[in-house]
Amino acid sequence: MKAITLVEAITQALAFELEHDKDVFVYGEDVGVNGGVFRATQDLQKRFGKDRVRDTPLAENMIVGLAVGMAAQGLKPVAEIQFMDFICAGIDQMLSHASRLRNRTRGRLSCPMVIRAPSGGGIRAPEHHSDSMEALFSQIPGLRVIIPSSPSRAYGLLLAAIRDPDPVIFMEPKRIYRMVKEVVPDNGEALPLDVCYVLKEGKDISLVSWGAMIHETLIVANKLASEGIEAEVIDVATIKPLDIETILQSVEKTGRCVIIQEANPTCSVSADISAQIAELGLTSLLAPIKRVTGYDTVMPLYRLEKHFIPSEQRIMSAVKQVLEYA
Amino acid sequence: MDQKTISIAHFDIPYFQYLNPQGDIEQELPAFAKDPATVVALYRMMVLTRVFDKKAVALQRTGKLGTYPSTLGQEAVSVGMGAAMAKEDVLCPYYREYGAQFWRGVKMEEVLLYWGGDERGSNFAENREDFPICVPIGSQTLHAVGVATAMKLRKEARAVVTSVGDGGTSRGDFYEAMNIAGVWELPVVFVINNNQWAISVPRAEQTKAQTLAQKAIAAGLEGWQVDGNDVFAVKEKVKEALKKAREGKGATVIEAVTYRMGDHTTADDASRYRSEESLKENQQKDPIQRLAQYMAKAKMWDQTKENNLMAAITQEINLAVERFDNLPMPSPESMFDHLYETLPQAYIAQREAVKKGGSA
């Protein structure tokens, strides 16, 4: 079996669901003939027809609002927002409607929909193409926020997201769209949502991350292993609702924790994880938690983006400080 | 120097009216308008909507309801729209559309519950595919095109009606919804409930466009204007647009011209920005008076029937208020009940804390 990239795993998952669930409808800007600007919907229109895979006019709020109406009728819309940054125009529909239609109608109507969006920096993209917005969406009650970090998790989590009865923001770490390849059997098996994935077990320190930053985090963990330090690497995967239990269990074992995220630190996912560890697991800690994050600046244009995105060196330096804390 | 130009696009906005403000017939009536049973049913629902509305405002004044937006003066738009729809169609209404909602089976106690601060008011016992009223202005028009897309993909002979206020037509949602409805030829009817006011901002300050109906043109849709205080015109034209939609001939925009005779909501005071003359002038065009005059002239109605109707409606409303009053309060932890289909593990501790009175 051929190894595939993360973006190919997305295509494979979309094709599987289009094939097996007649209610799935894939749409967005340029997803048809063009197959999406990142080719995530490559050949899907050719295979499943224009009634199942369709280009839309250029209007993100419409794309999200349309999903609300379709989902309320029992379809399973899977919409692509071309770049996460452009979802801002659709936040009203996410926040005021998609996330709360079930609650507003006491379960009479619901929104089983997925909004996919390439997220994060690191590909020398133009302005407004590189933000990480998971914290913004994690503030919205009723949503699920999911970020895969490998081809197999992209496949399994996207299948789960499409089959989930509630609205999902599926953030695709575009920096690693084509970074690694894996053999991903096209067996239609979804992975569990709402749980963290322990990618590497260890007893000395917990490294918690998600999305593209898992790549650098694993490199750091492997370097530590060569020094005889066993780091446990946790891929949060479902950002909201957060599986804090797995993180607490890890911290209980290691007593030390570094959280790595690309997004700005203030009121972020790492801030929430830190707060929850402080509230629920303080006595396990042998050292203060450290966070390695982007900065509270505007995501710089690409000449400086590598200084914004946490590097191996920054992660290693934080890890060493936490390990060396008396 | 004269430049040579040719006109490459033309458009026209037709206007429809059957009954003038005196209840006289302006043109040959549609068949339903000659059928006493149908006309009385329309009249009954318009009167019920008005009496209900007055009752709701009174309930707000006594503290039983929160802020409530009155529909006074707009009964013909709402009832005409609801009456034009088939049961299996779907309504995505703006928030002043009780007439259409009642016609479609929403219960008065449900509307009271909603404005009384209880989500259960949007869990309609009937017409369960209809959307609840929508507060973020104009955003319901996008749900309507989504519902219409589902109908079209499933090749169903159904259609969607969505309503939006004159203020709502300034929002991107409305333009985006009309635009996709045009490109995808969706079975949807947009009814602009033009009551002349977006809280305190008058229609003239909302847009330079001569009519709101002509906003349809840029999306490639037909735009019609109707006298929104003439229930016959509203019903007939919405029905015609729905037929067109069901036959796969695309969407229509209908601007129903009416007047908001009340305040924006019970928290508003229209005397701050609306002249007495404007109100008085529009009260002369009252939709209920107009229909009553027509019915009297057509010998469909008399004072005894009017008295009997008022007595029946008053009792019906009182019973609805009683049912609203008697519904037990929701439990505090019920705020978690429909957050997700199944409450995720992450929030179970919060629900338990609420159950225990707030302490973790």
XYZ file of C-alpha atoms in Angstrom:
686
model
C 0.000 0.000 0.000
C 1.226 3.464 -0.942
C 2.129 5.917 1.798
C 0.165 9.164 1.643
C 0.509 12.718 2.934
C -1.797 14.436 5.419
C -3.636 16.305 2.673
C -4.059 13.077 0.697
C -5.472 11.472 3.823
C -8.049 14.280 3.973
C -9.040 13.562 0.370
C -9.226 9.853 1.129
C -11.535 10.449 4.098
C -13.794 12.807 2.106
C -14.018 10.266 -0.719
C -14.847 7.452 1.684
C -17.716 9.389 3.248
C -19.034 10.628 -0.110
C -19.014 7.006 -1.264
C -20.750 5.589 1.814
C -23.102 8.336 2.980
C -25.416 9.912 0.416
C -26.101 12.818 2.802
C -22.520 14.083 2.661
C -22.128 17.228 0.547
C -18.688 18.750 -0.034
C -18.525 22.385 -1.072
C -16.573 25.618 -0.893
C -14.517 27.978 -3.013
C -12.549 26.180 -5.755
C -13.226 22.694 -4.402
C -14.709 21.499 -7.720
C -12.724 21.300 -10.946
C -9.700 22.817 -9.246
C -9.776 20.321 -6.367
C -9.100 23.018 -3.782
C -6.090 25.330 -3.645
C -4.248 22.681 -1.604
C -5.824 19.836 -3.654
C -7.675 18.459 -0.622
C -10.699 17.778 -2.828
C -8.682 16.550 -5.809
C -10.875 14.660 -8.338
C -13.833 14.438 -5.944
C -16.159 16.341 -8.277
C -15.112 14.108 -11.156
C -15.869 11.017 -9.068
C -19.050 12.080 -7.294
C -20.575 14.731 -9.527
C -21.510 18.362 -9.174
C -24.490 17.560 -6.947
C -22.169 16.199 -4.253
C -19.026 18.330 -4.687
C -19.670 21.909 -5.594
C -17.995 25.281 -5.984
C -19.662 28.226 -4.258
C -19.624 31.947 -4.845
C -16.937 33.697 -2.816
C -18.654 34.441 0.491
C -17.506 32.745 3.691
C -20.469 33.780 5.835
C -22.732 32.255 3.205
C -20.672 29.055 3.184
C -21.160 28.611 6.928
C -24.795 29.760 6.974
C -25.635 27.426 4.121
C -24.265 24.524 6.171
C -26.577 25.438 9.059
C -29.632 25.194 6.814
C -28.522 21.969 5.145
C -27.544 20.338 8.427
C -30.885 21.258 9.999
C -32.446 19.240 7.169
C -30.292 16.224 8.034
C -27.619 16.572 5.361
C -23.977 16.397 6.407
C -22.337 19.412 4.815
C -18.546 19.420 4.746
C -17.465 22.912 3.739
C -13.990 24.162 3.008
C -12.920 27.630 4.053
C -9.934 28.213 1.792
C -7.733 29.599 4.582
C -8.680 29.664 8.273
C -8.070 33.430 8.363
C -11.024 34.028 6.035
C -13.442 32.331 8.412
C -13.780 35.633 10.293
C -16.554 36.639 7.903
C -18.390 33.460 8.926
C -17.970 33.691 12.683
C -21.484 35.089 13.187
C -22.956 31.961 11.631
C -20.643 29.703 13.676
C -21.225 31.483 16.967
C -24.815 32.670 16.699
C -26.245 29.672 14.883
C -24.252 26.503 14.097
C -23.019 26.069 17.646
C -26.336 26.776 19.340
C -29.186 25.686 17.074
C -29.518 22.399 19.020
C -29.639 24.270 22.323
C -31.941 27.015 21.043
C -34.509 24.463 19.886
C -34.013 22.048 22.782
C -32.751 19.384 20.398
C -35.430 19.816 17.715
C -32.921 21.001 15.091
C -29.196 20.309 15.053
C -26.099 21.024 12.976
C -24.101 17.928 12.016
C -21.647 19.899 9.890
C -17.901 20.191 9.390
C -16.002 23.330 8.445
C -12.517 22.395 7.222
C -9.871 25.089 7.078
C -6.104 25.057 6.495
C -4.522 26.710 9.500
C -1.231 28.112 10.763
C 1.936 29.501 9.238
C 5.220 28.287 7.870
C 4.537 28.048 4.140
C 5.651 31.552 3.088
C 2.026 32.458 2.365
C 0.763 36.015 1.770
C -0.728 38.245 4.458
C -3.883 36.933 6.204
C -3.036 33.311 5.348
C -1.146 32.060 8.412
C -3.079 32.577 11.665
C -3.823 29.934 14.286
C -7.313 30.474 15.638
C -8.133 27.430 17.741
C -8.562 29.483 20.922
C -11.139 31.745 19.295
C -13.329 28.773 18.410
C -12.699 26.989 21.705
C -14.545 29.886 23.343
C -17.754 28.908 21.555
C -20.041 26.560 23.487
C -21.480 23.708 21.427
C -18.599 23.411 18.950
C -15.922 20.793 18.525
C -12.458 21.999 17.504
C -10.198 19.342 16.034
C -6.618 19.487 14.693
C -4.918 16.365 13.340
C -1.140 16.017 13.342
C -0.478 13.048 11.035
C -1.987 11.443 7.928
C -3.598 8.595 9.859
C -5.115 10.911 12.464
C -6.270 13.286 9.728
C -8.118 10.383 8.092
C -9.615 8.918 11.264
C -10.506 12.215 12.907
C -12.078 13.676 9.777
C -14.280 10.593 9.395
C -15.279 10.981 13.043
C -15.942 14.692 12.565
C -18.242 14.083 9.596
C -20.134 11.376 11.506
C -20.385 13.521 14.650
C -23.908 14.860 15.285
C -22.618 18.314 16.273
C -20.763 21.086 14.429
C -17.011 20.683 14.041
C -14.244 23.095 13.085
C -11.605 20.877 11.514
C -8.320 22.782 11.399
C -5.782 21.376 8.988
C -2.136 22.163 9.799
C -1.082 23.203 6.322
C 2.639 23.402 7.202
C 2.634 19.587 7.518
C 0.139 18.893 4.690
C 2.973 17.253 2.731
C 5.715 16.895 5.329
C 5.389 13.221 6.203
C 3.854 10.174 4.546
C 2.160 7.228 6.167
C 0.318 4.176 4.990
C -3.312 4.923 5.844
C -5.645 2.004 5.112
C -8.885 3.249 3.506
C -11.023 1.132 5.807
C -13.486 3.836 6.898
C -12.471 3.449 10.531
C -12.932 6.667 12.489
C -10.762 7.574 15.461
C -12.291 8.621 18.775
C -12.965 12.329 19.321
C -12.671 14.206 22.621
C -9.511 12.319 23.581
C -5.823 13.138 23.542
C -3.430 10.775 21.797
C -0.301 9.715 23.644
C 2.212 9.495 20.804
C 5.186 8.528 22.920
C 5.248 7.344 26.495
C 7.781 8.656 28.974
C 8.264 9.209 32.697
C 10.416 12.363 32.899
C 8.422 15.198 31.319
C 5.072 15.726 29.550
C 5.161 17.563 26.238
C 1.658 18.651 25.252
C 0.980 19.981 21.764
C -1.251 19.685 18.696
C -1.310 20.245 14.947
C 1.889 21.147 13.110
C 3.835 21.746 16.344
C 3.699 18.007 17.039
C 6.400 17.709 14.372
C 8.992 19.788 16.304
C 7.807 18.372 19.609
C 8.542 14.810 18.466
C 11.986 15.839 17.193
C 12.760 17.326 20.622
C 11.438 14.188 22.350
C 13.698 11.992 20.200
C 16.727 14.163 20.948
C 15.913 13.923 24.657
C 15.687 10.138 24.312
C 19.250 10.054 23.008
C 20.248 11.846 26.223
C 18.393 9.239 28.269
C 15.442 11.505 29.085
C 12.032 9.944 28.507
C 9.529 12.567 27.350
C 5.853 11.726 27.059
C 4.341 13.366 23.957
C 0.628 14.104 23.984
C -1.258 15.174 20.859
C -4.338 16.999 22.156
C -6.110 16.442 18.773
C -9.560 17.522 20.028
C -8.942 21.020 21.349
C -12.557 21.400 22.445
C -13.933 19.609 24.404
C -10.575 19.099 26.043
C -9.510 15.722 27.446
C -7.759 17.123 30.504
C -7.761 13.694 32.200
C -5.082 12.254 29.899
C -2.929 15.341 30.445
C -3.401 15.216 34.233
C -2.503 11.518 34.327
C 0.665 12.234 32.384
C 1.640 15.150 34.628
C 0.953 13.021 37.685
C 3.508 10.548 36.347
C 6.161 13.032 35.172
C 5.640 16.029 37.461
C 6.833 18.297 34.664
C 4.990 19.809 31.727
C 5.755 21.934 28.689
C 2.931 23.009 26.396
C 3.802 23.905 22.826
C 1.503 25.869 20.526
C 1.919 28.067 17.465
C -0.849 30.508 18.473
C -0.494 33.665 20.591
C -0.274 32.926 24.339
C -2.907 35.246 25.872
C -6.213 33.485 26.643
C -5.070 30.570 24.522
C -5.490 26.801 24.633
C -2.144 26.449 26.436
C -3.359 28.999 28.979
C -6.447 26.916 29.633
C -4.490 23.671 29.914
C -2.112 25.380 32.359
C -5.026 26.681 34.406
C -6.646 23.271 34.561
C -3.387 21.595 35.605
C -3.029 24.271 38.307
C -6.605 23.710 39.486
C -6.681 19.937 39.331
C -3.073 18.698 39.400
C -0.949 21.285 41.188
C 0.389 18.833 43.762
C 1.762 16.602 40.998
C 4.036 19.346 39.710
C 7.734 19.280 40.515
C 8.396 22.433 38.450
C 6.377 25.343 37.077
C 4.610 24.654 33.781
C 6.270 26.277 30.812
C 4.586 27.323 27.595
C 6.327 27.693 24.250
C 4.094 29.710 21.956
C 3.883 32.308 19.255
C 3.816 35.876 20.541
C 1.068 38.378 21.278
C 1.887 40.058 18.007
C 0.262 40.005 14.627
C 1.492 36.920 12.766
C 4.380 38.472 10.801
C 4.697 38.220 7.041
C 6.848 35.338 5.988
C 10.308 36.884 6.362
C 9.880 36.729 10.123
C 7.419 33.872 10.543
C 10.095 31.397 11.621
C 10.791 33.660 14.589
C 7.119 33.524 15.577
C 6.546 29.800 15.222
C 8.190 27.897 18.118
C 11.429 26.299 16.981
C 13.081 23.079 18.152
C 15.597 25.241 19.988
C 12.926 27.209 21.876
C 11.135 24.019 22.832
C 14.381 22.345 23.936
C 15.380 25.375 25.978
C 12.017 25.383 27.803
C 12.224 21.638 28.384
C 15.714 21.980 29.867
C 14.570 24.752 32.248
C 11.669 22.640 33.447
C 13.854 19.530 33.840
C 16.545 21.457 35.711
C 14.123 23.141 38.119
C 15.070 21.927 41.595
C -18.601 64.826 -27.691
C -21.553 62.434 -27.587
C -20.621 58.908 -26.668
C -22.446 56.072 -28.295
C -24.030 53.770 -25.721
C -26.569 51.015 -25.892
C -28.666 49.738 -23.017
C -27.634 46.146 -22.254
C -29.862 45.313 -19.270
C -33.387 46.257 -18.316
C -35.420 45.635 -15.241
C -38.824 46.346 -13.957
C -40.349 46.157 -10.474
C -44.051 45.320 -10.618
C -46.375 46.419 -7.804
C -49.432 44.427 -6.707
C -52.498 45.480 -4.774
C -56.026 44.023 -4.741
C -57.597 45.978 -1.901
C -57.020 49.670 -1.435
C -56.983 51.206 2.080
C -60.778 51.623 1.968
C -61.257 47.938 1.277
C -62.289 48.570 -2.327
C -61.234 46.212 -5.080
C -58.492 47.561 -7.356
C -58.343 44.626 -9.742
C -59.924 41.218 -10.364
C -59.529 39.247 -7.125
C -57.887 35.830 -6.934
C -60.394 32.991 -6.409
C -59.580 32.474 -2.712
C -60.532 36.093 -1.963
C -64.099 35.355 -2.998
C -64.407 32.330 -0.743
C -65.879 33.441 2.601
C -64.332 30.567 4.573
C -60.812 31.426 3.347
C -61.264 35.155 3.852
C -62.656 34.704 7.358
C -59.758 32.393 8.240
C -57.270 35.069 7.153
C -59.178 37.738 9.060
C -59.425 35.568 12.147
C -55.676 34.956 12.214
C -54.880 38.632 11.709
C -57.191 39.615 14.564
C -55.836 36.850 16.775
C -52.285 38.030 16.072
C -53.208 41.591 17.024
C -55.049 40.675 20.212
C -52.253 38.285 21.176
C -49.720 41.036 20.533
C -51.564 43.444 22.812
C -51.722 40.767 25.486
C -47.985 40.056 25.173
C -47.143 43.748 25.606
C -49.369 43.798 28.703
C -47.609 40.697 30.064
C -44.254 42.412 29.547
C -45.503 45.445 31.494
C -46.386 43.192 34.436
C -42.994 41.461 34.313
C -44.190 38.107 32.989
C -42.348 38.531 29.691
C -38.962 40.052 28.974
C -38.419 42.503 26.135
C -41.030 41.793 23.454
C -41.164 43.036 19.837
C -44.686 43.924 18.798
C -46.003 43.047 15.346
C -48.764 45.693 15.425
C -49.636 46.789 11.896
C -47.782 43.989 10.113
C -50.427 41.284 10.446
C -51.245 41.085 6.735
C -47.634 40.444 5.695
C -47.171 37.749 8.276
C -50.495 35.973 7.957
C -50.535 36.253 4.156
C -47.068 34.751 3.980
C -47.916 31.869 6.310
C -51.184 31.178 4.527
C -49.442 30.960 1.152
C -47.175 28.155 2.322
C -47.814 24.421 2.179
C -47.423 22.478 5.395
C -44.301 20.703 4.141
C -42.562 23.963 3.193
C -40.118 25.447 5.694
C -40.222 28.895 7.290
C -37.062 30.776 8.355
C -38.629 33.868 9.900
C -37.336 37.114 11.287
C -38.503 37.932 14.802
C -41.768 39.769 14.191
C -43.536 36.997 12.323
C -46.071 35.582 14.791
C -48.882 35.689 12.215
C -47.061 33.293 9.896
C -45.906 31.154 12.792
C -49.395 30.809 14.270
C -50.777 29.932 10.854
C -48.189 27.179 10.588
C -48.994 25.722 13.982
C -46.660 27.464 16.418
C -48.583 27.766 19.663
C -49.164 31.061 21.402
C -47.724 29.661 24.620
C -44.555 28.773 22.711
C -44.100 32.379 21.623
C -44.793 33.520 25.194
C -42.286 31.008 26.548
C -39.595 32.238 24.174
C -40.030 35.907 25.058
C -40.529 34.821 28.645
C -36.887 33.695 28.622
C -37.213 29.950 28.019
C -35.637 28.024 25.121
C -38.469 25.509 25.211
C -40.509 28.100 23.331
C -38.532 27.243 20.166
C -39.131 23.510 20.472
C -42.306 23.709 18.402
C -44.734 20.847 18.913
C -45.812 21.140 15.264
C -44.054 22.318 12.076
C -40.866 20.896 13.519
C -38.655 21.673 10.541
C -39.305 25.428 10.763
C -36.497 27.542 12.141
C -37.045 29.466 15.350
C -37.214 33.255 15.061
C -33.859 34.798 14.380
C -32.397 37.694 16.339
C -29.082 38.385 14.488
C -30.514 40.478 11.685
C -30.734 38.884 8.269
C -28.746 35.780 9.219
C -31.830 33.570 8.751
C -31.751 34.197 4.998
C -28.615 32.042 4.812
C -30.297 29.202 6.691
C -33.128 29.430 4.187
C -30.809 28.897 1.222
C -29.212 25.987 3.087
C -32.599 24.360 3.663
C -33.484 25.043 0.016
C -30.218 23.409 -1.087
C -31.139 20.276 0.868
C -34.568 20.206 -0.784
C -33.078 20.651 -4.226
C -30.384 17.996 -3.728
C -33.076 15.553 -2.600
C -35.316 16.557 -5.511
C -38.231 17.383 -3.209
C -41.144 19.509 -4.401
C -40.904 21.760 -1.366
C -39.760 25.318 -0.874
C -38.573 27.732 1.803
C -39.913 31.112 2.822
C -37.653 33.480 4.718
C -38.512 36.957 5.893
C -36.249 39.863 6.633
C -36.876 43.450 7.700
C -36.022 46.555 5.708
C -32.932 47.012 7.909
C -31.900 43.422 7.248
C -31.672 44.094 3.516
C -28.589 46.216 4.223
C -26.689 43.211 5.579
C -24.266 41.057 3.644
C -26.143 37.922 4.698
C -29.135 39.019 2.633
C -27.067 39.761 -0.475
C -25.067 36.557 -0.090
C -28.251 34.528 0.311
C -29.919 36.050 -2.769
C -26.717 35.551 -4.725
C -26.405 31.820 -4.045
C -30.161 31.402 -4.540
C -29.660 32.815 -8.020
C -26.574 30.820 -8.974
C -27.938 27.511 -7.641
C -31.555 28.209 -8.667
C -32.796 27.402 -5.186
C -36.461 26.948 -4.208
C -36.702 29.898 -1.846
C -38.875 32.985 -1.467
C -37.447 36.050 0.266
C -40.133 38.228 1.820
C -38.938 41.670 2.832
C -41.169 42.814 5.640
C -40.616 46.518 5.000
C -42.153 48.179 8.048
C -40.215 51.418 7.341
C -38.162 51.322 10.531
C -35.015 49.595 11.774
C -35.487 50.615 15.399
C -35.131 54.402 14.894
C -33.547 54.481 11.434
C -36.110 55.138 8.709
C -36.240 53.337 5.378
C -34.844 56.409 3.569
C -31.642 56.229 5.594
C -31.287 52.500 5.014
C -30.676 52.613 1.272
C -30.687 54.962 -1.682
C -32.442 52.275 -3.761
C -35.906 53.278 -4.941
C -37.378 49.941 -3.870
C -36.014 47.123 -1.735
C -37.411 44.639 -4.239
C -34.902 45.769 -6.856
C -32.074 44.417 -4.732
C -33.078 41.102 -6.311
C -32.026 42.232 -9.749
C -28.273 42.130 -9.128
C -28.622 38.524 -7.976
C -30.476 37.608 -11.157
C -33.771 37.134 -9.338
C -37.188 38.635 -9.919
C -38.173 41.352 -7.452
C -41.802 42.231 -6.839
C -43.387 44.774 -4.550
C -46.751 44.202 -2.901
C -48.988 46.258 -0.669
C -48.097 44.619 2.617
C -51.308 45.781 4.263
C -53.335 43.879 1.679
C -53.406 40.267 2.822
C -54.773 39.155 -0.574
C -51.787 40.613 -2.396
C -49.285 39.103 0.019
C -50.856 35.651 -0.053
C -51.332 35.573 -3.812
C -47.835 36.713 -4.706
C -46.032 34.555 -2.119
C -48.070 31.619 -3.378
C -47.107 32.372 -6.961
C -43.431 32.656 -5.971
C -43.642 29.367 -4.079
C -45.181 27.616 -7.081
C -42.366 28.949 -9.216
C -39.822 27.744 -6.645
C -41.315 24.249 -6.430
C -41.289 23.958 -10.212
C -37.545 24.562 -10.237
C -37.865 28.047 -11.687
C -35.845 29.680 -8.965
C -36.097 32.209 -6.199
C -38.110 35.424 -5.916
C -37.793 38.482 -3.721
C -41.048 40.070 -2.570
C -41.020 43.403 -0.801
C -44.159 43.796 1.284
C -44.662 47.456 2.117
C -46.199 47.935 5.532
C -45.716 50.048 8.642
C -44.579 49.293 12.176
C -47.328 50.918 14.222
C -45.771 49.993 17.555
C -42.412 50.598 19.158
C -39.442 48.501 18.029
C -39.794 46.511 21.247
C -41.209 47.096 24.691
C -37.790 48.574 25.550
C -38.189 51.263 22.873
C -40.132 54.526 22.639
C -40.912 55.398 19.024
C -42.122 58.885 19.926
C -38.424 59.820 20.201
C -37.971 59.523 16.449
C -41.331 58.978 14.722
C -43.814 61.776 14.061
C -47.445 61.532 15.079
C -48.419 62.465 11.514
C -46.508 59.539 10.044
C -48.203 57.134 12.440
C -51.673 58.605 11.848
C -51.238 58.535 8.090
C -50.326 54.866 8.199
C -53.073 53.959 10.622
C -55.437 54.908 7.790
C -53.978 51.982 5.848
C -54.513 49.438 8.635
C -54.553 45.884 7.243
C -57.270 44.573 9.547
C -59.618 47.518 9.032
C -59.153 47.175 5.311
C -60.094 43.499 5.248
C -63.039 44.103 7.593
C -64.369 46.772 5.219
C -64.040 44.434 2.259
C -65.787 41.634 4.152
C -68.630 43.923 5.183
C -69.096 45.143 1.598
C -68.979 41.534 0.336
C -71.592 40.599 2.950
C -69.247 38.099 4.553
C -69.227 39.795 7.938
C -71.383 41.597 10.475
C -71.198 42.873 14.031
C -72.547 39.657 15.579
C -69.845 37.626 13.861
C -67.246 40.159 14.979
C -68.433 39.932 18.598
C -68.406 36.135 18.524
C -64.920 36.122 17.006
C -63.535 38.479 19.645
C -65.023 36.391 22.452
C -63.566 33.177 21.023
C -60.142 34.686 20.432
C -59.985 36.237 23.881
C -60.721 32.890 25.454
C -58.178 31.129 23.273
C -55.479 33.613 24.273
C -56.375 33.414 27.950
C -56.033 29.639 27.822
C -52.621 29.967 26.138
C -51.472 32.398 28.840
C -52.685 29.934 31.446
C -50.667 27.105 29.878
C -47.636 29.418 29.763
C -48.123 30.320 33.429
C -48.529 26.725 34.503
C -45.429 25.269 32.855
C -42.905 24.395 35.568
C -39.539 26.190 35.468
C -36.713 24.338 33.723
C -34.102 22.815 36.030
C -30.876 24.851 36.241
C -28.797 21.942 34.906
C -31.042 21.714 31.823
C -28.777 24.400 30.296
C -26.429 21.482 29.577
C -29.109 19.196 28.087
C -28.837 20.220 24.439
C -25.364 21.687 24.217
C -24.266 18.590 22.284
C -26.158 15.423 21.424
C -24.245 13.774 24.268
C -22.645 15.998 26.897
C -18.863 15.571 26.586
C -16.935 14.333 29.609
C -15.243 17.747 29.836
C -18.463 19.449 30.982
C -19.974 16.834 33.290
C -18.357 18.334 36.394
C -19.835 21.743 35.524
C -23.300 20.235 35.191
C -22.931 18.452 38.516
C -21.867 21.716 40.147
C -24.983 23.474 38.821
C -27.089 20.601 40.108
C -25.605 21.107 43.568
C -26.477 24.788 43.494
C -23.305 26.160 41.995
C -20.590 24.885 44.330
C -17.986 22.605 42.776
